[in-house]
Amino acid sequence: MKLTADEQAMLDGAAGPAKQRAMDLLVRYAEALGADRFVDTTNIAGVPGSSTLFLQNYYRQKGDASYEAVFSQFDLDSDEIVAVPRMEVHSCHLQGGLDPVAWPEQGFSREAFEHQMEDEAAATSHGIQMLKTCTPYLAGNVPAKGEHCAWMESSAVVYCNSVLGARTNTEGRESTAAAMLTGKIPDWGFHRDDFRHATHLIEVDVPTESVMDWGMLGYFTGQFAGESIPALTGKLSRPDLVRHKHFGAAAASSGGVEMYHIPGVTPDAPTLDAALGAKKPRVTIRYSALERRRIYETLNSNGRSEEVDYVMLGCPHASLEQIQEAARLLNGRKIATGRALWIFTSRSVKGMADLTGLTKTIQNAGGTIMTDTCSAIGRFVPKGARVVALDSAKQVHYLPAMMNVEAWFGSTEDCIRAAIAGRWEGVCP
Ligand code: F3S
């Protein structure tokens, strides 16, 4: 590693023990990656110092379960507990495990809620912004093009690289915590120009317009590209923020896509040639009506009973526009007796929904807007729920196996219809 003077000083302990541990961790990480230098990072999104009750009990048995003990031992991989100073650079907290108001409905104990509040207070006192969302870019954290970031959360990473043109690898809890303290991250992968070119080409041969269309195309893209970078051309409508969000989240779930290019749309790809780095694609595939049908069937392969008892929207966390859409589709009607409609979003977006009457509209229909978490990340469904309707390919990918439920995938409209009728009537468009 070639270290700058300030990096060497941190590693030597001149900036205190926490930064020394953080630098030591980052040097080991960089060497494992094969990086020979760091870049300065100005935007970190992680889950620094957070712990579940399980982790709390583990550290309590070891003698100390304070925020600094968890941060030192877990986040910084330090045997010794060190004093953790305020974070050095702009740092935010991603999604957490429970809603700060609706936690009883989600099945959490008061102890779990109170512990989360203690964690939040500690993180805030260390200068961390508690955005509590998988969509920091909808909650006030929008990195600039070319900005070096260190983000966790696959759906946020793919959005950051592809749509914003900022630069991040899919980081982990330890590397983001160390980056928050030092402002450094290995100069490797998506931080480097030569790494950001597409190797796989998808020629889209079926009109791709709705959010649902983009989710299905994303799922196909992940299956095809795996961890490679795809470029997409063909019959694509110009995607808006919500379509990018659903496409990227799906591609990062069925595969490990961290960046994609759409020539003329995404900022690193003014042309197909630029997307491919003036090389030929290694593999090319066509996405036609046949492939779309296969993806629809895959995403609905867990659905058996048409009696839907839980409708979950907001994966990735809903934008204000999506909450507006749900309120419009409910249109004064009520959801069926014994059914639940839960819409997940960030605290920022819910604040706007509260102020503009959307939360009330959804509540009047029998639904609930929740923040911070979702069914997959928090591992909960409404009590007794067996059959779920979803408009997110990512959530369909994870939830049935995690919660042992049946799941249907369709449009937001299909899902709201299922909430009102209590029955799934979606069909492949
Ligand atoms: Fe977000 Fe949960 Fe989906 S954290 S991306 S809503 S799986």
XYZ file of N, CA, C and O in Angstrom, residues 154 157-158 162 170 190 195 197-202 217-232 247-260 282-283 285 294-295 397-398:
200
model
N -27.459 -3.307 -1.537
C -27.262 -3.551 -2.968
C -28.134 -2.674 -3.858
O -27.689 -2.195 -4.899
N -26.568 0.774 -3.907
C -25.281 0.776 -4.604
C -25.490 0.852 -6.117
O -24.870 1.664 -6.814
N -26.393 0.032 -6.634
C -26.595 -0.007 -8.093
C -27.200 1.324 -8.559
O -26.868 1.829 -9.641
N -25.140 3.655 -11.187
C -25.735 3.682 -12.527
C -26.476 4.981 -12.805
O -26.295 5.581 -13.866
N -19.969 -2.416 -3.316
C -20.919 -2.833 -2.285
C -20.115 -3.109 -1.028
O -19.447 -4.130 -0.915
N -15.339 -0.133 -8.549
C -16.156 0.922 -9.166
C -15.603 2.326 -8.956
O -16.126 3.279 -9.515
N -12.907 -0.020 -14.658
C -13.728 -1.110 -14.105
C -15.198 -0.945 -14.479
O -15.979 -1.871 -14.357
N -16.907 -0.369 -17.223
C -17.453 -0.620 -18.563
C -18.282 -1.893 -18.594
O -18.006 -2.856 -17.869
N -19.274 -1.900 -19.481
C -20.127 -3.084 -19.623
C -19.385 -4.184 -20.369
O -18.590 -3.922 -21.268
N -19.668 -5.425 -19.972
C -19.139 -6.583 -20.704
C -20.282 -7.390 -21.324
O -20.056 -8.226 -22.185
N -21.516 -7.169 -20.833
C -22.669 -7.935 -21.281
C -23.683 -6.986 -21.940
O -23.916 -5.887 -21.425
N -24.268 -7.455 -23.024
C -25.239 -6.606 -23.734
C -26.604 -7.297 -23.776
O -26.698 -8.477 -24.130
N -27.641 -6.556 -23.421
C -29.009 -7.083 -23.502
C -29.769 -6.263 -24.546
O -29.876 -5.037 -24.417
N -37.595 -6.921 -16.183
C -36.355 -6.810 -16.957
C -35.138 -6.818 -16.027
O -34.110 -7.433 -16.336
N -35.276 -6.179 -14.882
C -34.179 -6.178 -13.898
C -33.881 -7.582 -13.421
O -32.712 -7.982 -13.294
N -34.928 -8.346 -13.162
C -34.737 -9.719 -12.680
C -34.028 -10.559 -13.746
O -33.116 -11.327 -13.445
N -34.439 -10.381 -14.981
C -33.783 -11.079 -16.100
C -32.318 -10.641 -16.196
O -31.410 -11.467 -16.381
N -32.093 -9.349 -16.068
C -30.731 -8.799 -16.192
C -29.796 -9.419 -15.158
O -28.661 -9.804 -15.468
N -30.261 -9.521 -13.920
C -29.427 -10.116 -12.870
C -29.132 -11.573 -13.148
O -28.002 -12.045 -12.948
N -30.146 -12.296 -13.622
C -29.926 -13.719 -13.948
C -28.885 -13.868 -15.048
O -28.061 -14.772 -15.021
N -28.922 -12.971 -16.029
C -28.016 -13.063 -17.171
C -26.615 -12.546 -16.835
O -25.609 -13.192 -17.116
N -26.555 -11.390 -16.190
C -25.255 -10.727 -16.004
C -24.517 -11.196 -14.754
O -23.302 -11.041 -14.671
N -25.231 -11.747 -13.774
C -24.559 -12.144 -12.532
C -23.925 -10.936 -11.873
O -24.587 -9.976 -11.534
N -22.590 -10.982 -11.738
C -21.898 -9.855 -11.111
C -21.233 -8.954 -12.145
O -20.455 -8.068 -11.785
N -21.532 -9.190 -13.414
C -20.927 -8.369 -14.477
C -21.737 -7.086 -14.680
O -22.803 -6.916 -14.096
N -21.208 -6.224 -15.547
C -21.904 -4.961 -15.828
C -22.617 -5.084 -17.170
O -21.971 -5.312 -18.200
N -23.944 -4.950 -17.181
C -24.671 -5.031 -18.438
C -24.954 -3.654 -19.048
O -25.058 -2.658 -18.332
N -25.091 -3.642 -20.363
C -25.641 -2.471 -21.058
C -26.939 -2.933 -21.704
O -27.042 -4.091 -22.136
N -27.926 -2.047 -21.761
C -29.237 -2.426 -22.320
C -29.607 -1.473 -23.442
O -29.485 -0.249 -23.293
N -35.800 -1.610 -11.222
C -34.929 -2.367 -12.125
C -33.630 -2.757 -11.412
O -33.236 -3.937 -11.390
N -32.969 -1.779 -10.811
C -31.676 -2.038 -10.179
C -31.794 -2.998 -9.000
O -30.971 -3.897 -8.840
N -32.826 -2.808 -8.187
C -33.007 -3.683 -7.018
C -33.203 -5.128 -7.467
O -32.661 -6.062 -6.860
N -33.976 -5.319 -8.534
C -34.222 -6.677 -9.042
C -32.935 -7.284 -9.593
O -32.609 -8.451 -9.320
N -32.158 -6.487 -10.350
C -30.920 -6.996 -10.959
C -29.878 -7.334 -9.891
O -29.077 -8.257 -10.054
N -29.907 -6.591 -8.790
C -28.962 -6.850 -7.707
C -29.405 -8.037 -6.850
O -28.625 -8.533 -6.044
N -30.651 -8.493 -7.024
C -31.161 -9.621 -6.232
C -31.028 -10.941 -6.969
O -30.528 -11.923 -6.410
N -31.466 -10.973 -8.232
C -31.355 -12.236 -8.975
C -29.910 -12.477 -9.384
O -29.501 -13.608 -9.642
N -29.115 -11.418 -9.458
C -27.674 -11.523 -9.703
C -26.976 -10.651 -8.688
O -27.493 -10.422 -7.604
N -25.819 -10.141 -9.055
C -25.121 -9.241 -8.132
C -24.759 -7.956 -8.859
O -23.667 -7.428 -8.683
N -25.699 -7.457 -9.684
C -25.393 -6.288 -10.525
C -25.202 -5.043 -9.649
O -26.056 -4.715 -8.836
N -24.055 -4.384 -9.827
C -23.755 -3.173 -9.055
C -23.768 -1.930 -9.937
O -23.662 -0.807 -9.445
N -23.839 -2.164 -11.256
C -23.894 -1.014 -12.170
C -24.438 -1.500 -13.510
O -24.150 -2.616 -13.925
N -25.212 -0.649 -14.156
C -25.683 -0.949 -15.518
C -25.637 0.321 -16.335
O -25.570 1.432 -15.784
N -18.790 -9.177 -24.388
C -18.378 -10.587 -24.293
C -19.548 -11.505 -24.603
O -19.398 -12.555 -25.193
N -20.728 -11.114 -24.160
C -21.927 -11.925 -24.387
C -23.080 -10.984 -24.729
O -23.200 -9.910 -24.141
N -27.415 -11.031 -25.396
C -28.629 -11.838 -25.268
C -29.829 -10.976 -25.643
O -29.774 -9.748 -25.539
N -41.328 -15.929 -19.055
C -40.627 -16.847 -18.145
C -40.318 -16.153 -16.813
O -40.500 -16.734 -15.743
N -39.895 -14.898 -16.871
C -39.595 -14.165 -15.639
C -40.877 -13.979 -14.822
O -40.883 -14.175 -13.595
N -38.189 -12.172 -4.406
C -36.997 -13.030 -4.415
C -36.670 -13.513 -2.997
O -36.233 -14.643 -2.810
N -36.869 -12.649 -2.007
C -36.429 -12.979 -0.644
C -37.530 -13.463 0.297
O -37.306 -14.363 1.111
